[in-house]
CSV table of N, CA and C and ligand atoms in Angstrom, one decimal:
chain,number,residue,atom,x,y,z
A,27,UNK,N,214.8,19.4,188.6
A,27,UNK,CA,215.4,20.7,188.8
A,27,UNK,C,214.3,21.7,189.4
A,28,UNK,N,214.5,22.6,190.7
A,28,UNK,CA,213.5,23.2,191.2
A,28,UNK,C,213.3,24.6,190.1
A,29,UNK,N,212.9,25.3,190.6
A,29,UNK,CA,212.3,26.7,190.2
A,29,UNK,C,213.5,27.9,190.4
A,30,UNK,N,214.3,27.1,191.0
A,30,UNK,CA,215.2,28.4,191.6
A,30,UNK,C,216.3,28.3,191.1
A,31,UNK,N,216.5,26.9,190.8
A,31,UNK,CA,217.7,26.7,189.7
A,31,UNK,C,217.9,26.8,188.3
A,32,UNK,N,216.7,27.1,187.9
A,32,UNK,CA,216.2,27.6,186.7
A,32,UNK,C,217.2,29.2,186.5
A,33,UNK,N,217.2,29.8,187.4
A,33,UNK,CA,218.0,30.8,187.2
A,33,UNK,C,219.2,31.1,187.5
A,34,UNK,N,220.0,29.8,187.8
A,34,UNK,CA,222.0,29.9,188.4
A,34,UNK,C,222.1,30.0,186.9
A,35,UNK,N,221.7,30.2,185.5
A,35,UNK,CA,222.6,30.5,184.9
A,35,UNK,C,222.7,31.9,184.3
A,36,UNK,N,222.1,32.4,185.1
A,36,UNK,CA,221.5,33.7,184.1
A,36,UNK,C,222.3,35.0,184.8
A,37,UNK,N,222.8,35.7,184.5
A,37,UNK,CA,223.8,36.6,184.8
A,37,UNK,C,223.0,37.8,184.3
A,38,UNK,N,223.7,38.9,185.4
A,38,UNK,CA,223.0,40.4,185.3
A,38,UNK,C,224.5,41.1,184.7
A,39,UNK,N,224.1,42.0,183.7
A,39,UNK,CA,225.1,42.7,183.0
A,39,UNK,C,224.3,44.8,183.1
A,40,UNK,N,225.2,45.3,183.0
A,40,UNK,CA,225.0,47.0,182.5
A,40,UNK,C,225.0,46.5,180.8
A,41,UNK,N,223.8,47.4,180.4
A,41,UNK,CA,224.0,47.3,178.7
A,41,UNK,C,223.9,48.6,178.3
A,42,UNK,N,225.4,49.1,178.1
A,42,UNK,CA,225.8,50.7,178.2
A,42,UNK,C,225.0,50.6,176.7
A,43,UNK,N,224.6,52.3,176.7
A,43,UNK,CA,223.8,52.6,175.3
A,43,UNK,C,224.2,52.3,174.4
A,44,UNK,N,223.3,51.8,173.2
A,44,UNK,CA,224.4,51.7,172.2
A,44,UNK,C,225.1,50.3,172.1
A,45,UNK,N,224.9,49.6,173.4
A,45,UNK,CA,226.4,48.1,172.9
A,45,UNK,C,225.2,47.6,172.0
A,46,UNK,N,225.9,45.7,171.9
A,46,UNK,CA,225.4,44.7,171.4
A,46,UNK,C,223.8,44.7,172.2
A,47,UNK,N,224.1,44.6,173.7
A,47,UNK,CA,223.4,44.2,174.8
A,47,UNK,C,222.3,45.1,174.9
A,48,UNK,N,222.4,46.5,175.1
A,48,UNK,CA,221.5,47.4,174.9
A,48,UNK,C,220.2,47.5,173.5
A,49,UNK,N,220.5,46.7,172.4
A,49,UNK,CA,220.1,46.7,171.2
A,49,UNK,C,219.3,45.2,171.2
A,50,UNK,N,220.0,44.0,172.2
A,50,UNK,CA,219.6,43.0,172.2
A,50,UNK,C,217.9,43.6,173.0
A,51,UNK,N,218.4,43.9,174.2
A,51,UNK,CA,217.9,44.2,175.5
A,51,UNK,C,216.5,45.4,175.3
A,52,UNK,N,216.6,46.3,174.3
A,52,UNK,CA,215.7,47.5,173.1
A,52,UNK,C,214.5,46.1,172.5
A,53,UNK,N,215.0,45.3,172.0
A,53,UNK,CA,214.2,44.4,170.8
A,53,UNK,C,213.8,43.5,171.8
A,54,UNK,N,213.4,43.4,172.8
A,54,UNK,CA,212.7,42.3,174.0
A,54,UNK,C,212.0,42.9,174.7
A,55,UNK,N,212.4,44.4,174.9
A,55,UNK,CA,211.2,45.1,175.7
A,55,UNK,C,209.9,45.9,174.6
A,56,UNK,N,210.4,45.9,173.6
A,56,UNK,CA,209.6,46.1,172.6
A,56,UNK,C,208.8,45.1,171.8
A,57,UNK,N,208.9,43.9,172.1
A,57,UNK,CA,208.3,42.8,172.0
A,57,UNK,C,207.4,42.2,173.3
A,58,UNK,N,207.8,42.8,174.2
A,58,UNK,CA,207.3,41.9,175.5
A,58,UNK,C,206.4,43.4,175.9
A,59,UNK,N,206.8,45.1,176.2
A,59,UNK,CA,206.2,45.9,176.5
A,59,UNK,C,205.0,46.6,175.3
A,60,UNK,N,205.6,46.3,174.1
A,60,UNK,CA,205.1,47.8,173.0
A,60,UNK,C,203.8,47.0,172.6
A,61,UNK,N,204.7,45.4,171.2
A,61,UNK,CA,203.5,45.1,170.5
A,61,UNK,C,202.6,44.4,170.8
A,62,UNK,N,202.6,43.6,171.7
A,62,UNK,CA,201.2,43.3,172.3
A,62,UNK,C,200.0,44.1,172.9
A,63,UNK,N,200.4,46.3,172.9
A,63,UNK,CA,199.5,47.0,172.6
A,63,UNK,C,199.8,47.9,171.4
A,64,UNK,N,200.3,47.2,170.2
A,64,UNK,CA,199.9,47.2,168.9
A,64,UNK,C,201.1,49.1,168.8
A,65,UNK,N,201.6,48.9,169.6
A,65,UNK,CA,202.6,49.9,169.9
A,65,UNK,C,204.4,49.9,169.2
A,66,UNK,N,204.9,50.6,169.1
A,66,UNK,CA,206.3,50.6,168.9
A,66,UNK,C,207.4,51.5,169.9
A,67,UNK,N,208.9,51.3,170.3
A,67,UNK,CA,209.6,52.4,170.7
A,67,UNK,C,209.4,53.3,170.0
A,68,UNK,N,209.1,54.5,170.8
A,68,UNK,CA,208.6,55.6,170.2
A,68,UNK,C,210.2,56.5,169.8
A,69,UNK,N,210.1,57.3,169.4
A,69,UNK,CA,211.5,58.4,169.4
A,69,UNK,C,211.8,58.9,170.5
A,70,UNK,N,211.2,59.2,171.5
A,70,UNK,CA,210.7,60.0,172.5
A,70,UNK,C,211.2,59.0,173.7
A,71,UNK,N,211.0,58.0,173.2
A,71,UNK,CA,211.7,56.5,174.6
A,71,UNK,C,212.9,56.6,174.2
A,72,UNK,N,213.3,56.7,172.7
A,72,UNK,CA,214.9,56.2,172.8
A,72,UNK,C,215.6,57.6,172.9
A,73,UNK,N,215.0,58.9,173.2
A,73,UNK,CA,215.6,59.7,173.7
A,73,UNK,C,215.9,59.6,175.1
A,74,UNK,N,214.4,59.0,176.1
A,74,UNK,CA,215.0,59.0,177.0
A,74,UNK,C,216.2,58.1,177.6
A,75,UNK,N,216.0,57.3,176.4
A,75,UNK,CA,216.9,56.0,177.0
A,75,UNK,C,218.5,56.8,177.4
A,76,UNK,N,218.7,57.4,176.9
A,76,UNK,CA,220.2,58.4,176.4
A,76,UNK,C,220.6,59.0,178.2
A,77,UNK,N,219.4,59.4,179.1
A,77,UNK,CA,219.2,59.5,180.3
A,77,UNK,C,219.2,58.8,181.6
A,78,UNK,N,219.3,57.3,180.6
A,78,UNK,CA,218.6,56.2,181.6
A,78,UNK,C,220.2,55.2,181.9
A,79,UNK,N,219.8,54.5,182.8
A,79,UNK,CA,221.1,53.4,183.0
A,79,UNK,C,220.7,51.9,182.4
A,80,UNK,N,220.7,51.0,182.0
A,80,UNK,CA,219.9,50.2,181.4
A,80,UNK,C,220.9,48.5,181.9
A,81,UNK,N,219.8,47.5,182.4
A,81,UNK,CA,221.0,46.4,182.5
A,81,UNK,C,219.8,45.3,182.2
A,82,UNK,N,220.5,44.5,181.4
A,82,UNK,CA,219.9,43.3,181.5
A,82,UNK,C,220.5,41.3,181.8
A,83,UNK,N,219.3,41.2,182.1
A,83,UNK,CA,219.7,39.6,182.4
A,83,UNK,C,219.9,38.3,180.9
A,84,UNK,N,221.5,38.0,181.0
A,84,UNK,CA,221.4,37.1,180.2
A,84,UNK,C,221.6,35.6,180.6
A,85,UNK,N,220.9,34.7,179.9
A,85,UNK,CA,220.8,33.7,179.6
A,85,UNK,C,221.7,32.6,178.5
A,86,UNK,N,222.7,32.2,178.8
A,86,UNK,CA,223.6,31.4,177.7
A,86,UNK,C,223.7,32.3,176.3
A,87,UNK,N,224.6,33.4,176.8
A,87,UNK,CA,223.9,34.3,175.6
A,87,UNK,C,223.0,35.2,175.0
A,88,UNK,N,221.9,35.0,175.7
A,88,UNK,CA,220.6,35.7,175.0
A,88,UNK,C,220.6,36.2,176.4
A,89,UNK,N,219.3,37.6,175.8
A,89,UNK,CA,218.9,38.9,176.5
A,89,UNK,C,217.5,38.1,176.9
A,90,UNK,N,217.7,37.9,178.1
A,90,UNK,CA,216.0,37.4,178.6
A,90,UNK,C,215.5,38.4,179.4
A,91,UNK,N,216.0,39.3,180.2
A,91,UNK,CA,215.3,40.4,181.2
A,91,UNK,C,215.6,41.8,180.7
A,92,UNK,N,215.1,42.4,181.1
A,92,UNK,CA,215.4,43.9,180.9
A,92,UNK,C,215.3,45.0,182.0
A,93,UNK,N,215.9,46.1,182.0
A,93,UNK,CA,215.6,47.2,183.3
A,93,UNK,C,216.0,48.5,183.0
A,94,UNK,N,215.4,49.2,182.8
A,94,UNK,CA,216.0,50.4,182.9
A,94,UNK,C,215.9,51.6,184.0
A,95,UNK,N,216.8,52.3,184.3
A,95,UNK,CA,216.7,53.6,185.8
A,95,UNK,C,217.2,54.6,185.0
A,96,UNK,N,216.2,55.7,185.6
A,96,UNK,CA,216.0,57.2,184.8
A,96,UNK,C,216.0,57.9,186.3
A,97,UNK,N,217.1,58.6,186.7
A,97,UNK,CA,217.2,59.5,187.6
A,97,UNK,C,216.1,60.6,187.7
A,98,UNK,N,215.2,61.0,188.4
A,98,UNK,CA,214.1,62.0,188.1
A,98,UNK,C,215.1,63.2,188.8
A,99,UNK,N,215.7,62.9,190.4
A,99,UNK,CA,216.3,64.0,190.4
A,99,UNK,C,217.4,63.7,191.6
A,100,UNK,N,218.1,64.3,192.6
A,100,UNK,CA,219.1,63.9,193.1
A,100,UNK,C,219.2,62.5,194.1
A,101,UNK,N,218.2,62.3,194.7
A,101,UNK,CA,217.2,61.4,195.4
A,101,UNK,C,216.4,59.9,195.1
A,102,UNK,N,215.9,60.5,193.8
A,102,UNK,CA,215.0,59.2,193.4
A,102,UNK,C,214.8,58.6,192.1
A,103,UNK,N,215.2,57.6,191.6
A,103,UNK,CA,215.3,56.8,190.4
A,103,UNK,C,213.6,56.1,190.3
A,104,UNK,N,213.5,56.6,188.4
A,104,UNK,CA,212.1,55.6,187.9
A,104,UNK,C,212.8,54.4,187.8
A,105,UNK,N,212.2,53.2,187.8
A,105,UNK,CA,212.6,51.9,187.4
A,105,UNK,C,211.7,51.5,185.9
A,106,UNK,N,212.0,51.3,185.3
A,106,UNK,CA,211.7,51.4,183.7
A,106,UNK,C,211.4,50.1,183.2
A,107,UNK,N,210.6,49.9,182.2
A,107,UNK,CA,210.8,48.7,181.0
A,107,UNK,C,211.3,47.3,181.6
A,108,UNK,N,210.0,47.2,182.9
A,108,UNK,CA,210.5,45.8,183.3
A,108,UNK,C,209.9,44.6,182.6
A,109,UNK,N,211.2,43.5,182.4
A,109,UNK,CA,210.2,43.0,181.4
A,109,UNK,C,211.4,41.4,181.1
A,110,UNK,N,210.1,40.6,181.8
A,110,UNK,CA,211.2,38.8,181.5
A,110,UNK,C,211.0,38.3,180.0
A,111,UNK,N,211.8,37.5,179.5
A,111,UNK,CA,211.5,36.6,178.3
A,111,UNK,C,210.4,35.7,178.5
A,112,UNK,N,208.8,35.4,177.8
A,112,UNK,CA,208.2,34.9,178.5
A,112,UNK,C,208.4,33.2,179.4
A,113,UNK,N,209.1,32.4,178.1
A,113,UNK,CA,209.8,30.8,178.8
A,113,UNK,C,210.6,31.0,179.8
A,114,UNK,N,211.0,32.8,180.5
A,114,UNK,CA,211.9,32.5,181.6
A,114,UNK,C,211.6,33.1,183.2
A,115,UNK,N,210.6,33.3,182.8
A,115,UNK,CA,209.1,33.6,183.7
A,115,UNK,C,209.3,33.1,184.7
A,116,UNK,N,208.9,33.3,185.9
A,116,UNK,CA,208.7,32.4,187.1
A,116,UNK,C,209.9,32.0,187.6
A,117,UNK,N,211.0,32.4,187.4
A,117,UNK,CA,212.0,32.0,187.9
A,117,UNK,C,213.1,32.6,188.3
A,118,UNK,N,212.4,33.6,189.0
A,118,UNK,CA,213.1,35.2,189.8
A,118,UNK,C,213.7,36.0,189.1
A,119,UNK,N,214.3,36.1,187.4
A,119,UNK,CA,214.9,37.0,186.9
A,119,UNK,C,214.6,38.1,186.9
A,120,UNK,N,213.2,38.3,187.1
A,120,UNK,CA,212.8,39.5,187.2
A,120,UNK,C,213.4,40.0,188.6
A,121,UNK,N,212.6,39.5,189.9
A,121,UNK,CA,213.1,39.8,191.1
A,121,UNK,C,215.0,40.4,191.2
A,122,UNK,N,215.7,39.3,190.7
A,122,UNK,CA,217.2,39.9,190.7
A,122,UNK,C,217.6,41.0,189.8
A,123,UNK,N,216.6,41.1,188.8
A,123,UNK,CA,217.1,42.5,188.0
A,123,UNK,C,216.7,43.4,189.1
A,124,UNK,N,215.1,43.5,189.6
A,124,UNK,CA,214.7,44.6,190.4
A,124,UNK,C,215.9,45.0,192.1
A,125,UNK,N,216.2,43.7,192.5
A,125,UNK,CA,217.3,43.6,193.3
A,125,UNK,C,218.5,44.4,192.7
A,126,UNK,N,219.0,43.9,191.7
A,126,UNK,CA,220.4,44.8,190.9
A,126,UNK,C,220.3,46.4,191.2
A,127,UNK,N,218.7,46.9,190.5
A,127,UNK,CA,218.8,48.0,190.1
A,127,UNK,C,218.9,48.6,191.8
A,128,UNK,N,218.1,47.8,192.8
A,128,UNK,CA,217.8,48.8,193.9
A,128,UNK,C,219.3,48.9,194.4
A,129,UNK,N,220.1,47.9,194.2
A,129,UNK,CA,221.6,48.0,195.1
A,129,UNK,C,222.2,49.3,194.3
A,130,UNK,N,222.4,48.7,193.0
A,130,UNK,CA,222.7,50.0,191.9
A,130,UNK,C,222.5,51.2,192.6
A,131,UNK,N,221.3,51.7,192.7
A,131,UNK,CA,220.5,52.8,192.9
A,131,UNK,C,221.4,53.4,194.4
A,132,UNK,N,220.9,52.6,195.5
A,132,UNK,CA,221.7,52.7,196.9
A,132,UNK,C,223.2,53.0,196.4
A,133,UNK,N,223.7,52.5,195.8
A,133,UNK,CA,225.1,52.6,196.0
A,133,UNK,C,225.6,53.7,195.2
A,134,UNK,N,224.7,54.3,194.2
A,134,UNK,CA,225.0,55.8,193.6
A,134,UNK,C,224.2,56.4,194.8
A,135,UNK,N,223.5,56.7,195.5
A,135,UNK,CA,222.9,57.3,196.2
A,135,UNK,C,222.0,57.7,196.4
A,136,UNK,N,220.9,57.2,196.1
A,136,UNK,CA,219.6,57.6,195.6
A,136,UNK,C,218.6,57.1,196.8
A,137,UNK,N,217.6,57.7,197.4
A,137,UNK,CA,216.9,57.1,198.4
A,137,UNK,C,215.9,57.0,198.0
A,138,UNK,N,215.3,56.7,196.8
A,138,UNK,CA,213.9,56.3,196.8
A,138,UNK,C,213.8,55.6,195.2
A,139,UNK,N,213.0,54.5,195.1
A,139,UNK,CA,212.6,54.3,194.0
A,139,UNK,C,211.5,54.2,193.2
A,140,UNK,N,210.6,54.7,192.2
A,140,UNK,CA,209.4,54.5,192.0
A,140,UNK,C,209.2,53.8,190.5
A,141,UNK,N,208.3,53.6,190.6
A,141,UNK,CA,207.8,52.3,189.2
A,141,UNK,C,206.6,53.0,188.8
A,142,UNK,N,206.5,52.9,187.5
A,142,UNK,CA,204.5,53.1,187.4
A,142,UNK,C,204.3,51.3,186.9
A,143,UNK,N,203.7,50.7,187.7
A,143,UNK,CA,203.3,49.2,187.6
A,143,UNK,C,201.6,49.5,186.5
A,144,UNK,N,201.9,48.3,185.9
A,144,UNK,CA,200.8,48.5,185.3
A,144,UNK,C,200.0,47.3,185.6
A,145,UNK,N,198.8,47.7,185.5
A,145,UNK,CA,197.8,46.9,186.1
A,145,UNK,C,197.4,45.5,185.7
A,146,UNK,N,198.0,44.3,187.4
A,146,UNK,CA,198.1,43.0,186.8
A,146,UNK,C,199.9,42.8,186.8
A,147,UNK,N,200.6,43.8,186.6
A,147,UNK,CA,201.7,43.3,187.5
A,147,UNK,C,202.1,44.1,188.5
A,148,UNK,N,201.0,45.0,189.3
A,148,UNK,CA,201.8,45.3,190.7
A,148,UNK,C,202.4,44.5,191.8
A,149,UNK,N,201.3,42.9,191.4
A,149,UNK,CA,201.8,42.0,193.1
A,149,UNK,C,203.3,41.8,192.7
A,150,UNK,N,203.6,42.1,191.7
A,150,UNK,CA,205.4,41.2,191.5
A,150,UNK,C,206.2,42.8,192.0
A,151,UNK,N,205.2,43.8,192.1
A,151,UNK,CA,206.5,45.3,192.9
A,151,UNK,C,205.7,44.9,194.6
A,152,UNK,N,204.7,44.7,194.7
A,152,UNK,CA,204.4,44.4,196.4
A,152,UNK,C,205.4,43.5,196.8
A,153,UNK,N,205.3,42.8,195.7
A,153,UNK,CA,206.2,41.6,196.7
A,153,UNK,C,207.6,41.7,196.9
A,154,UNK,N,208.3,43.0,196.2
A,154,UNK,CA,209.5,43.4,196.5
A,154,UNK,C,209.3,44.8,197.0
A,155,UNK,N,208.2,44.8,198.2
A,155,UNK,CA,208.9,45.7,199.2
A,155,UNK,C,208.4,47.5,198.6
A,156,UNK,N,207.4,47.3,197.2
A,156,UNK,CA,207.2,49.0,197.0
A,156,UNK,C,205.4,48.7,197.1
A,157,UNK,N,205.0,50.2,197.6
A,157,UNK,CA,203.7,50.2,198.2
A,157,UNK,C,203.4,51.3,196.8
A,158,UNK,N,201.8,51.1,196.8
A,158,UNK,CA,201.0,52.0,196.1
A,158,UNK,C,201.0,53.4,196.5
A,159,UNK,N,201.1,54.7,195.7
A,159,UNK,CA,201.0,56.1,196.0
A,159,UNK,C,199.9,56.3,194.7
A,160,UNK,N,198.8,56.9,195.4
A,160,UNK,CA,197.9,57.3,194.5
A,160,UNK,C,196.8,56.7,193.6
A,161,UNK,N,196.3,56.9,192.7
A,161,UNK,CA,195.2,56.1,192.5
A,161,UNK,C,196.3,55.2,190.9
A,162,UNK,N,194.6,55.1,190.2
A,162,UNK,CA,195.4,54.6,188.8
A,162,UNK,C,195.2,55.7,187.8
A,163,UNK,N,196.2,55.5,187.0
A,163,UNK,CA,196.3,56.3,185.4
A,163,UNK,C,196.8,55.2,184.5
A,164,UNK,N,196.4,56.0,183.1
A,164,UNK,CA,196.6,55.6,181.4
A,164,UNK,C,198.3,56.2,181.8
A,165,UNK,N,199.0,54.9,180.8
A,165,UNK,CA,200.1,55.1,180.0
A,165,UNK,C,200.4,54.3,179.3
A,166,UNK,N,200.6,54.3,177.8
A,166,UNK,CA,200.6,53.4,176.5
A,166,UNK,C,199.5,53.0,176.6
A,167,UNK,N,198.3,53.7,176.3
A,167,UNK,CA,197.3,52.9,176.5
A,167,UNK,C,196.3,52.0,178.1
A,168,UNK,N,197.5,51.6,178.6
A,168,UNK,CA,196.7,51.2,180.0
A,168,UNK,C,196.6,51.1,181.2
A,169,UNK,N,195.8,50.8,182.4
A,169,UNK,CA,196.1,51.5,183.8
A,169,UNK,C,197.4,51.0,184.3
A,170,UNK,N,197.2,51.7,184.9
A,170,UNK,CA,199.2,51.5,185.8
A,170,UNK,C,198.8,52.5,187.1
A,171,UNK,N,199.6,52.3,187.9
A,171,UNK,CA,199.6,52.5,189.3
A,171,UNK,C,201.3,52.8,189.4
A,172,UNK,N,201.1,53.9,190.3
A,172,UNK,CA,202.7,54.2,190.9
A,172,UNK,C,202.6,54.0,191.9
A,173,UNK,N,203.7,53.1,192.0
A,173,UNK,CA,204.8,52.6,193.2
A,173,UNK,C,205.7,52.9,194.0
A,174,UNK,N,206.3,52.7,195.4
A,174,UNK,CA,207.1,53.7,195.5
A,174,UNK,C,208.6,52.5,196.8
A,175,UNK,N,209.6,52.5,196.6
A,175,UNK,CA,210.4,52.2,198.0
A,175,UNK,C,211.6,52.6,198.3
A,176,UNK,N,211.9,52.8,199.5
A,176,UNK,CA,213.0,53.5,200.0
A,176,UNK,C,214.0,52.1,200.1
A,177,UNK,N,215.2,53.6,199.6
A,177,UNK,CA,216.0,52.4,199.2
A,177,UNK,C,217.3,52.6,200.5
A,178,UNK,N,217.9,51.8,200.7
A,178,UNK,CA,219.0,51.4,202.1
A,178,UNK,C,220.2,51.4,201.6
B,211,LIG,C1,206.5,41.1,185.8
B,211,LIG,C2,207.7,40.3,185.4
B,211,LIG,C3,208.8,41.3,185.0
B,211,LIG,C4,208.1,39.4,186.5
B,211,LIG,O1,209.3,38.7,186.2
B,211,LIG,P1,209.5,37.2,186.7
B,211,LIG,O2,211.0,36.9,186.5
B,211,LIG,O3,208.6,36.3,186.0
B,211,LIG,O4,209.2,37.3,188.2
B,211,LIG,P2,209.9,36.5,189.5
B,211,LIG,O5,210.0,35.1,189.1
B,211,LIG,O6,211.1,37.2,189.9
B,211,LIG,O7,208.7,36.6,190.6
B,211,LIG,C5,208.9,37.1,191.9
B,211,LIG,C6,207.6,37.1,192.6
B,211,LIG,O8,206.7,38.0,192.0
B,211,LIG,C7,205.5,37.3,191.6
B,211,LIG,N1,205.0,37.8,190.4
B,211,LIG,C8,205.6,37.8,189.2
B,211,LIG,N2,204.8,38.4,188.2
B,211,LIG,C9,203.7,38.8,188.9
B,211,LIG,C10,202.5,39.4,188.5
B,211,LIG,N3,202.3,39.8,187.2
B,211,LIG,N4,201.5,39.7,189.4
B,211,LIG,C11,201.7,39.3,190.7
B,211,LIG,N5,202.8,38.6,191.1
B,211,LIG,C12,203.8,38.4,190.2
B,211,LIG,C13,205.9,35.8,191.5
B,211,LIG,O9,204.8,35.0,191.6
B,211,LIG,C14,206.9,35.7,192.6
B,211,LIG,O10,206.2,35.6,193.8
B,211,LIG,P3,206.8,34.6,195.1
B,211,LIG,O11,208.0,35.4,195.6
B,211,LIG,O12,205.7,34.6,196.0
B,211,LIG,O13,207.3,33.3,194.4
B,211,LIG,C15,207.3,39.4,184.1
B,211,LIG,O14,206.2,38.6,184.4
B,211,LIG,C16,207.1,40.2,182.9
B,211,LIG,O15,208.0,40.5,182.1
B,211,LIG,N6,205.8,40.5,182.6
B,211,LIG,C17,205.4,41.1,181.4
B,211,LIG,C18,205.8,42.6,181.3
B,211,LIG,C19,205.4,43.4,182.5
B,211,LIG,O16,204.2,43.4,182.8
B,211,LIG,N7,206.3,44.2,183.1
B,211,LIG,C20,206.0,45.0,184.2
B,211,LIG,C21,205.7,46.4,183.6
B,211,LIG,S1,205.2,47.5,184.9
């Protein structure tokens, strides 16, 4: 089986606030983004979540990917809490969430999208098409770089 068919089974869903999926989809980015910098969802994240559109990728069931978009203002969507299950790594889930959100995004109308990539996964936003704006900064503890791409 190649690398690419690792992911025909994995389906992209909206996980409106609040469902099963959204709570599945909460407990994977918080394991994969928070405690490995000895971190938690803060109060302050799951307010903004209430702001944000949230979808993630499942697998037979399970919540393997995550994504969240936070409208900043008429124009331009953050891309949020990107984040694969690690055994599902490497096998574009991530790329088709980032794909979902940008069509998502385009098709409500938004022309621009930006990321703060954190340092060590920017080549996975280069390689989908978003360029560096600016230098590096702290957030949760560590460097990140903002990203930026126009969306079609
Ligand atoms: C970054 C992450 C979401 C990528 O998801 P993924 O499903 O493994 O990525 P894909 O299989 O879709 O990879 C697509 C391409 O990006 C590349 N890529 C993936 N992660 C990368 C990384 N950390 N650095 C550089 N390139 C990366 C892949 O090699 C692949 O390149 P190719 O097109 O030449 O084959 C995943 O590794 C992850 O959850 N990392 C931990 C959390 C994290 O750092 N999130 C980002 C926060 S800003």
């Amino acid at each position: 089986m190649t690398i690419m068919d690792r992911g025909t089974t994995v389906l992209i869903f909206e996980a409106p606030l609040d469902s099963a999926l959204y709570r599945d989809a909460l407990r994977l980015r918080e394991h994969i983004l928070r405690r490995p910098l000895g971190l938690a969802v803060s109060r302050e994240e799951l307010a903004d979540d209430t702001m944000r559109q949230h979808f993630c990728a499942v697998d037979c069931g399970a919540v393997v990917g995550t994504v969240s978009l936070r409208p900043l203002d008429e124009t331009t969507l953050h891309l949020k809490q990107m984040a694969v299950a690690e055994p599902k790594r490497a096998a574009r889930i991530g790329s088709r969430l980032v794909a979902h959100a940008e069509r998502w995004g385009a098709s409500a109308g938004f022309r621009l999208m930006i990321a703060h990539a954190r340092i060590g996964a920017e080549g996975f936003y280069l390689k989908h098409g978003y360029a560096q704006e600016g230098g590096v900064f702290f957030e949760q503890t560590i460097p990140h770089m903002r990203v930026t791409k126009r969306l079609r």
